[in-house]
Amino acid sequence: MKSKKYLYLIFILLLSVACSSDSDNGSNSNGGSDSGSNGGGSSDGGSSASTWSIPKEEIVDGSGKDGIPSIDNPVFILGDDSRVNNYMKDEDLVVGIKIGNIVKAYPHKILDWHEVVNDEFSGRKVTINYCPLTGTAFAWEFQNNSTPYTFGVSGLLYKSNLILYDRETDSNWSQMELACVNGEERGKLPRLIQVVETNWKTWKNSYPDTEILLDEQGFDRNYQIYPYVGYLDTDDFLIFPVKPLDDRLLLKERVHGLIEGSNVKAFRFNNFVNGNVFKDKYQGKDFLLVGNENVIKSFIIPQDLIDLDFSYSYNNGVEFFQDNLGNKWSIYGEVVEGPMIGRTMNDSNSVTGFWFSLASFYPAPVIF
């Protein structure tokens, strides 16, 4: 117990130092300082419990509004730039996004300190959001009356998971609920963008033309230091309260979860060591899961492809799996070579994250 308190105190100290240093280095962030003082993004939730669609008594203030600054003017370099070797190792995790011909990587070690990146893909406003405490990453976009929204870190947490706020209405959005839970936009859902979470080596080999966030974003941060000291080293150490907890797996085991409504099915990485493929029927849908010890991707199989035989075929290139008709598929479910070139599979509604988070947001999930 003493060790946990010690780790928590170190975390608070690091966070305090990081937040105080932003007064001279916040030019990259909009800061949200012009938001209405009565909005849902204020540090105390900003409104009565009746205005929340989640239990307000389970919401905690972790860092204060914008205490963790979002990156609003992200700086990228090419993946083959020599500067990348100064801050990235092959095993470092990244969140990868491919929209059209634009390919980008967002390292965990930078997202750990910022959690939200407001980016743009050929004019499309896309928000990448990552919660270090639950290990979950999404990319989404939302607009109202043709106005694209940008997001910041509210400082609030629900089940130890990130709550964002939008800067247009100051409404609060729960990352794992995938919805606005408080404010003017309550009940609205963002449009999800497909992401791949894997290590840097896999991503750069699959997409050598990728861009990657530079480790100089205009903030006083040392991205080589993990801000939540000891958090990943102690399985049962949770900084903030979470309920319910499910002990069928280790709390911080990374799993891939298929989300179907209020249901989740979890797939363990140890079932994919050295590469594997599974077909699985869940909640009336046919899914294909492909992966290895570094990445799991899942797709909804179109009915005209349901009888195909798929096999893992990743060999440090763009091809990730293949089928018995000679088609070679990328990690994004695109045929990159073969008779059906250009064909794509629909992405599943899924997330990779810590077991405790999936099990708390979706109680009693099925384990594959």
mmCIF file of C-alpha atoms in Angstrom, residues 94-345:
data_model
loop_
_atom_site.group_PDB
_atom_site.id
_atom_site.type_symbol
_atom_site.label_atom_id
_atom_site.label_comp_id
_atom_site.label_asym_id
_atom_site.label_seq_id
_atom_site.Cartn_x
_atom_site.Cartn_y
_atom_site.Cartn_z
ATOM 1 C CA VAL A 94 2.172 4.239 -32.051
ATOM 2 C CA VAL A 95 -1.370 4.984 -33.139
ATOM 3 C CA GLY A 96 -1.453 4.846 -36.926
ATOM 4 C CA ILE A 97 -3.989 6.507 -39.216
ATOM 5 C CA LYS A 98 -4.386 6.267 -42.986
ATOM 6 C CA ILE A 99 -6.924 8.480 -44.739
ATOM 7 C CA GLY A 100 -6.637 8.314 -48.500
ATOM 8 C CA ASN A 101 -2.962 8.653 -49.320
ATOM 9 C CA ILE A 102 -2.109 10.459 -46.074
ATOM 10 C CA VAL A 103 -0.446 8.227 -43.492
ATOM 11 C CA LYS A 104 0.510 9.401 -39.999
ATOM 12 C CA ALA A 105 1.830 7.930 -36.759
ATOM 13 C CA TYR A 106 1.237 9.302 -33.267
ATOM 14 C CA PRO A 107 3.680 7.850 -30.695
ATOM 15 C CA HIS A 108 2.315 6.794 -27.324
ATOM 16 C CA LYS A 109 5.246 8.538 -25.645
ATOM 17 C CA ILE A 110 3.952 11.886 -26.956
ATOM 18 C CA LEU A 111 0.268 11.081 -26.466
ATOM 19 C CA ASP A 112 1.023 10.124 -22.843
ATOM 20 C CA TRP A 113 1.675 13.819 -22.170
ATOM 21 C CA HIS A 114 -1.086 15.367 -24.306
ATOM 22 C CA GLU A 115 -3.845 12.776 -24.815
ATOM 23 C CA VAL A 116 -5.522 14.812 -27.572
ATOM 24 C CA VAL A 117 -4.187 15.849 -30.993
ATOM 25 C CA ASN A 118 -6.394 17.976 -33.218
ATOM 26 C CA ASP A 119 -5.198 17.250 -36.740
ATOM 27 C CA GLU A 120 -6.271 17.730 -40.329
ATOM 28 C CA PHE A 121 -6.339 15.358 -43.314
ATOM 29 C CA SER A 122 -6.923 17.179 -46.592
ATOM 30 C CA GLY A 123 -9.235 19.635 -44.881
ATOM 31 C CA ARG A 124 -10.928 17.063 -42.630
ATOM 32 C CA LYS A 125 -10.651 17.889 -38.937
ATOM 33 C CA VAL A 126 -9.787 14.694 -37.056
ATOM 34 C CA THR A 127 -9.163 14.365 -33.326
ATOM 35 C CA ILE A 128 -6.849 11.625 -32.113
ATOM 36 C CA ASN A 129 -7.487 10.848 -28.453
ATOM 37 C CA TYR A 130 -5.540 8.490 -26.238
ATOM 38 C CA CYS A 131 -6.011 7.701 -22.557
ATOM 39 C CA PRO A 132 -2.773 6.490 -20.911
ATOM 40 C CA LEU A 133 -4.616 5.182 -17.837
ATOM 41 C CA THR A 134 -6.823 2.820 -19.854
ATOM 42 C CA GLY A 135 -4.485 2.342 -22.837
ATOM 43 C CA THR A 136 -7.251 3.158 -25.312
ATOM 44 C CA ALA A 137 -6.978 5.165 -28.529
ATOM 45 C CA PHE A 138 -9.596 6.451 -30.946
ATOM 46 C CA ALA A 139 -9.742 8.927 -33.800
ATOM 47 C CA TRP A 140 -12.973 10.728 -34.493
ATOM 48 C CA GLU A 141 -14.571 13.718 -36.123
ATOM 49 C CA PHE A 142 -17.705 15.600 -35.239
ATOM 50 C CA GLN A 143 -19.393 18.584 -36.811
ATOM 51 C CA ASN A 144 -22.617 20.472 -36.248
ATOM 52 C CA ASN A 145 -24.136 22.726 -38.895
ATOM 53 C CA SER A 146 -20.987 22.183 -40.993
ATOM 54 C CA THR A 147 -18.780 23.403 -38.130
ATOM 55 C CA PRO A 148 -16.014 20.883 -37.344
ATOM 56 C CA TYR A 149 -15.331 20.554 -33.632
ATOM 57 C CA THR A 150 -11.961 20.539 -31.909
ATOM 58 C CA PHE A 151 -11.386 18.988 -28.516
ATOM 59 C CA GLY A 152 -9.359 19.457 -25.350
ATOM 60 C CA VAL A 153 -8.702 17.518 -22.153
ATOM 61 C CA SER A 154 -11.366 18.325 -19.559
ATOM 62 C CA GLY A 155 -9.271 16.920 -16.718
ATOM 63 C CA LEU A 156 -12.257 14.801 -15.715
ATOM 64 C CA LEU A 157 -12.154 11.019 -15.644
ATOM 65 C CA TYR A 158 -14.863 8.373 -15.625
ATOM 66 C CA LYS A 159 -13.754 4.866 -14.682
ATOM 67 C CA SER A 160 -10.189 6.201 -14.968
ATOM 68 C CA ASN A 161 -10.878 7.040 -18.605
ATOM 69 C CA LEU A 162 -10.458 10.310 -20.484
ATOM 70 C CA ILE A 163 -13.306 12.800 -20.771
ATOM 71 C CA LEU A 164 -12.755 15.322 -23.547
ATOM 72 C CA TYR A 165 -14.557 18.609 -24.030
ATOM 73 C CA ASP A 166 -15.306 20.339 -27.306
ATOM 74 C CA ARG A 167 -14.257 23.962 -27.671
ATOM 75 C CA GLU A 168 -17.354 24.921 -29.644
ATOM 76 C CA THR A 169 -19.997 24.222 -26.942
ATOM 77 C CA ASP A 170 -17.910 23.154 -23.919
ATOM 78 C CA SER A 171 -19.744 19.818 -23.837
ATOM 79 C CA ASN A 172 -18.098 16.755 -22.276
ATOM 80 C CA TRP A 173 -17.394 13.602 -24.256
ATOM 81 C CA SER A 174 -16.502 10.230 -22.701
ATOM 82 C CA GLN A 175 -13.849 8.473 -24.737
ATOM 83 C CA MET A 176 -14.932 4.896 -23.975
ATOM 84 C CA GLU A 177 -18.643 5.716 -24.082
ATOM 85 C CA LEU A 178 -17.955 7.103 -27.578
ATOM 86 C CA ALA A 179 -20.514 9.799 -26.934
ATOM 87 C CA CYS A 180 -21.160 13.242 -25.542
ATOM 88 C CA VAL A 181 -22.269 12.716 -21.932
ATOM 89 C CA ASN A 182 -22.899 16.275 -20.728
ATOM 90 C CA GLY A 183 -23.686 19.653 -22.238
ATOM 91 C CA GLU A 184 -25.349 21.011 -25.332
ATOM 92 C CA GLU A 185 -24.313 18.052 -27.498
ATOM 93 C CA ARG A 186 -25.314 15.387 -24.959
ATOM 94 C CA GLY A 187 -26.240 12.139 -26.688
ATOM 95 C CA LYS A 188 -24.399 12.977 -29.907
ATOM 96 C CA LEU A 189 -21.951 10.440 -31.318
ATOM 97 C CA PRO A 190 -18.688 11.220 -33.104
ATOM 98 C CA ARG A 191 -17.826 9.616 -36.411
ATOM 99 C CA LEU A 192 -15.048 7.101 -35.803
ATOM 100 C CA ILE A 193 -11.933 6.913 -37.979
ATOM 101 C CA GLN A 194 -10.107 3.606 -38.306
ATOM 102 C CA VAL A 195 -6.857 3.413 -36.326
ATOM 103 C CA VAL A 196 -4.104 0.836 -35.988
ATOM 104 C CA GLU A 197 -2.211 0.492 -32.738
ATOM 105 C CA THR A 198 1.094 -1.299 -33.117
ATOM 106 C CA ASN A 199 4.824 -0.796 -32.659
ATOM 107 C CA TRP A 200 6.837 1.665 -34.700
ATOM 108 C CA LYS A 201 8.728 -1.039 -36.590
ATOM 109 C CA THR A 202 5.545 -2.685 -37.869
ATOM 110 C CA TRP A 203 3.964 0.617 -38.852
ATOM 111 C CA LYS A 204 6.986 2.073 -40.695
ATOM 112 C CA ASN A 205 7.590 -1.212 -42.533
ATOM 113 C CA SER A 206 3.945 -1.350 -43.600
ATOM 114 C CA TYR A 207 3.854 2.326 -44.589
ATOM 115 C CA PRO A 208 7.401 3.596 -45.278
ATOM 116 C CA ASP A 209 6.008 6.925 -46.530
ATOM 117 C CA THR A 210 4.400 7.655 -43.160
ATOM 118 C CA GLU A 211 4.728 10.922 -41.301
ATOM 119 C CA ILE A 212 5.284 10.855 -37.550
ATOM 120 C CA LEU A 213 4.778 13.395 -34.784
ATOM 121 C CA LEU A 214 8.064 15.122 -34.004
ATOM 122 C CA ASP A 215 9.221 15.168 -30.391
ATOM 123 C CA GLU A 216 9.274 18.978 -30.479
ATOM 124 C CA GLN A 217 5.727 20.278 -30.230
ATOM 125 C CA GLY A 218 6.283 23.610 -28.518
ATOM 126 C CA PHE A 219 5.885 22.327 -24.968
ATOM 127 C CA ASP A 220 8.396 21.828 -22.181
ATOM 128 C CA ARG A 221 8.173 18.036 -22.115
ATOM 129 C CA ASN A 222 10.675 15.207 -21.979
ATOM 130 C CA TYR A 223 8.945 12.569 -24.047
ATOM 131 C CA GLN A 224 11.501 9.964 -23.027
ATOM 132 C CA ILE A 225 10.053 10.002 -19.499
ATOM 133 C CA TYR A 226 6.815 8.167 -18.823
ATOM 134 C CA PRO A 227 4.611 10.533 -16.776
ATOM 135 C CA TYR A 228 2.769 7.843 -14.784
ATOM 136 C CA VAL A 229 5.743 6.422 -12.903
ATOM 137 C CA GLY A 230 5.281 2.741 -12.035
ATOM 138 C CA TYR A 231 1.747 2.566 -13.406
ATOM 139 C CA LEU A 232 2.523 -0.059 -16.020
ATOM 140 C CA ASP A 233 4.740 -2.049 -13.668
ATOM 141 C CA THR A 234 2.084 -2.822 -11.046
ATOM 142 C CA ASP A 235 -0.978 -4.612 -12.348
ATOM 143 C CA ASP A 236 -3.351 -3.802 -9.496
ATOM 144 C CA PHE A 237 -2.268 -0.168 -9.068
ATOM 145 C CA LEU A 238 -5.033 2.122 -10.315
ATOM 146 C CA ILE A 239 -4.630 5.827 -9.597
ATOM 147 C CA PHE A 240 -8.364 6.505 -9.642
ATOM 148 C CA PRO A 241 -11.302 4.314 -8.577
ATOM 149 C CA VAL A 242 -12.837 1.961 -11.113
ATOM 150 C CA LYS A 243 -15.842 -0.300 -10.759
ATOM 151 C CA PRO A 244 -16.722 -2.970 -11.488
ATOM 152 C CA LEU A 245 -13.395 -4.799 -11.700
ATOM 153 C CA ASP A 246 -13.171 -8.188 -13.409
ATOM 154 C CA ASP A 247 -10.324 -10.443 -12.247
ATOM 155 C CA ARG A 248 -10.623 -13.099 -14.940
ATOM 156 C CA LEU A 249 -7.574 -11.513 -16.595
ATOM 157 C CA LEU A 250 -4.825 -9.290 -15.242
ATOM 158 C CA LEU A 251 -6.223 -5.784 -14.961
ATOM 159 C CA LYS A 252 -3.679 -4.216 -17.315
ATOM 160 C CA GLU A 253 -3.413 -7.006 -19.859
ATOM 161 C CA ARG A 254 -3.770 -5.449 -23.314
ATOM 162 C CA VAL A 255 -6.669 -6.981 -25.214
ATOM 163 C CA HIS A 256 -8.519 -6.244 -28.424
ATOM 164 C CA GLY A 257 -12.220 -5.694 -27.843
ATOM 165 C CA LEU A 258 -15.034 -5.994 -30.376
ATOM 166 C CA ILE A 259 -17.714 -3.498 -29.337
ATOM 167 C CA GLU A 260 -21.273 -4.304 -30.383
ATOM 168 C CA GLY A 261 -23.798 -2.079 -28.659
ATOM 169 C CA SER A 262 -23.446 -2.701 -24.927
ATOM 170 C CA ASN A 263 -21.493 -5.906 -25.490
ATOM 171 C CA VAL A 264 -17.784 -6.600 -25.865
ATOM 172 C CA LYS A 265 -15.779 -9.661 -26.830
ATOM 173 C CA ALA A 266 -12.122 -9.599 -25.819
ATOM 174 C CA PHE A 267 -9.298 -11.213 -27.794
ATOM 175 C CA ARG A 268 -5.980 -11.846 -26.069
ATOM 176 C CA PHE A 269 -2.654 -11.161 -27.741
ATOM 177 C CA ASN A 270 -1.270 -14.525 -26.649
ATOM 178 C CA ASN A 271 -3.653 -16.138 -29.163
ATOM 179 C CA PHE A 272 -1.903 -14.280 -31.998
ATOM 180 C CA VAL A 273 1.792 -14.871 -31.215
ATOM 181 C CA ASN A 274 3.785 -15.334 -34.441
ATOM 182 C CA GLY A 275 0.696 -14.456 -36.460
ATOM 183 C CA ASN A 276 -2.783 -15.896 -36.568
ATOM 184 C CA VAL A 277 -6.206 -15.480 -38.183
ATOM 185 C CA PHE A 278 -9.622 -16.229 -36.720
ATOM 186 C CA LYS A 279 -13.127 -16.048 -38.093
ATOM 187 C CA ASP A 280 -15.654 -15.417 -35.385
ATOM 188 C CA LYS A 281 -19.389 -14.833 -35.271
ATOM 189 C CA TYR A 282 -20.480 -12.358 -32.599
ATOM 190 C CA GLN A 283 -23.780 -10.581 -32.078
ATOM 191 C CA GLY A 284 -24.987 -11.830 -35.450
ATOM 192 C CA LYS A 285 -22.017 -10.500 -37.424
ATOM 193 C CA ASP A 286 -19.114 -12.329 -39.064
ATOM 194 C CA PHE A 287 -15.718 -10.995 -38.064
ATOM 195 C CA LEU A 288 -12.187 -11.592 -39.252
ATOM 196 C CA LEU A 289 -9.393 -11.068 -36.746
ATOM 197 C CA VAL A 290 -5.797 -10.929 -37.928
ATOM 198 C CA GLY A 291 -2.748 -10.181 -35.848
ATOM 199 C CA ASN A 292 0.444 -11.033 -34.076
ATOM 200 C CA GLU A 293 1.943 -10.235 -30.677
ATOM 201 C CA ASN A 294 2.208 -6.545 -31.664
ATOM 202 C CA VAL A 295 -1.112 -5.769 -33.321
ATOM 203 C CA ILE A 296 -4.625 -7.157 -33.719
ATOM 204 C CA LYS A 297 -7.022 -5.866 -36.379
ATOM 205 C CA SER A 298 -10.625 -6.898 -36.834
ATOM 206 C CA PHE A 299 -12.983 -6.503 -39.776
ATOM 207 C CA ILE A 300 -16.595 -7.261 -40.636
ATOM 208 C CA ILE A 301 -16.538 -9.884 -43.401
ATOM 209 C CA PRO A 302 -18.835 -9.024 -46.350
ATOM 210 C CA GLN A 303 -21.248 -11.844 -47.099
ATOM 211 C CA ASP A 304 -19.808 -12.415 -50.573
ATOM 212 C CA LEU A 305 -16.410 -13.103 -48.982
ATOM 213 C CA ILE A 306 -17.568 -15.253 -46.089
ATOM 214 C CA ASP A 307 -16.410 -18.525 -47.679
ATOM 215 C CA LEU A 308 -12.863 -17.334 -48.381
ATOM 216 C CA ASP A 309 -9.982 -18.846 -46.452
ATOM 217 C CA PHE A 310 -7.699 -16.227 -44.926
ATOM 218 C CA SER A 311 -4.164 -16.635 -43.621
ATOM 219 C CA TYR A 312 -1.635 -14.403 -41.901
ATOM 220 C CA SER A 313 1.141 -13.364 -44.303
ATOM 221 C CA TYR A 314 2.885 -10.301 -42.863
ATOM 222 C CA ASN A 315 6.540 -10.123 -43.883
ATOM 223 C CA ASN A 316 7.640 -6.575 -42.965
ATOM 224 C CA GLY A 317 5.729 -4.983 -45.838
ATOM 225 C CA VAL A 318 2.309 -3.615 -46.677
ATOM 226 C CA GLU A 319 0.772 -7.094 -47.013
ATOM 227 C CA PHE A 320 -0.694 -8.306 -43.722
ATOM 228 C CA PHE A 321 -2.860 -11.295 -44.709
ATOM 229 C CA GLN A 322 -4.019 -13.119 -47.825
ATOM 230 C CA ASP A 323 -6.849 -15.304 -49.057
ATOM 231 C CA ASN A 324 -7.141 -18.479 -51.117
ATOM 232 C CA LEU A 325 -7.970 -16.516 -54.289
ATOM 233 C CA GLY A 326 -4.555 -14.866 -54.310
ATOM 234 C CA ASN A 327 -5.574 -11.511 -52.888
ATOM 235 C CA LYS A 328 -3.127 -9.771 -50.589
ATOM 236 C CA TRP A 329 -4.663 -7.540 -47.926
ATOM 237 C CA SER A 330 -3.157 -4.669 -45.931
ATOM 238 C CA ILE A 331 -3.516 -4.093 -42.201
ATOM 239 C CA TYR A 332 -6.289 -1.649 -43.158
ATOM 240 C CA GLY A 333 -8.297 -4.356 -44.909
ATOM 241 C CA GLU A 334 -7.491 -3.193 -48.425
ATOM 242 C CA VAL A 335 -6.574 -5.538 -51.280
ATOM 243 C CA VAL A 336 -3.177 -4.264 -52.425
ATOM 244 C CA GLU A 337 -2.504 -7.046 -54.928
ATOM 245 C CA GLY A 338 -4.602 -9.702 -56.615
ATOM 246 C CA PRO A 339 -7.797 -10.159 -58.624
ATOM 247 C CA MET A 340 -9.856 -7.983 -56.246
ATOM 248 C CA ILE A 341 -7.354 -5.132 -55.998
ATOM 249 C CA GLY A 342 -8.947 -2.042 -54.489
ATOM 250 C CA ARG A 343 -11.574 -4.033 -52.563
ATOM 251 C CA THR A 344 -11.878 -3.165 -48.879
ATOM 252 C CA MET A 345 -13.425 -4.694 -45.779
#
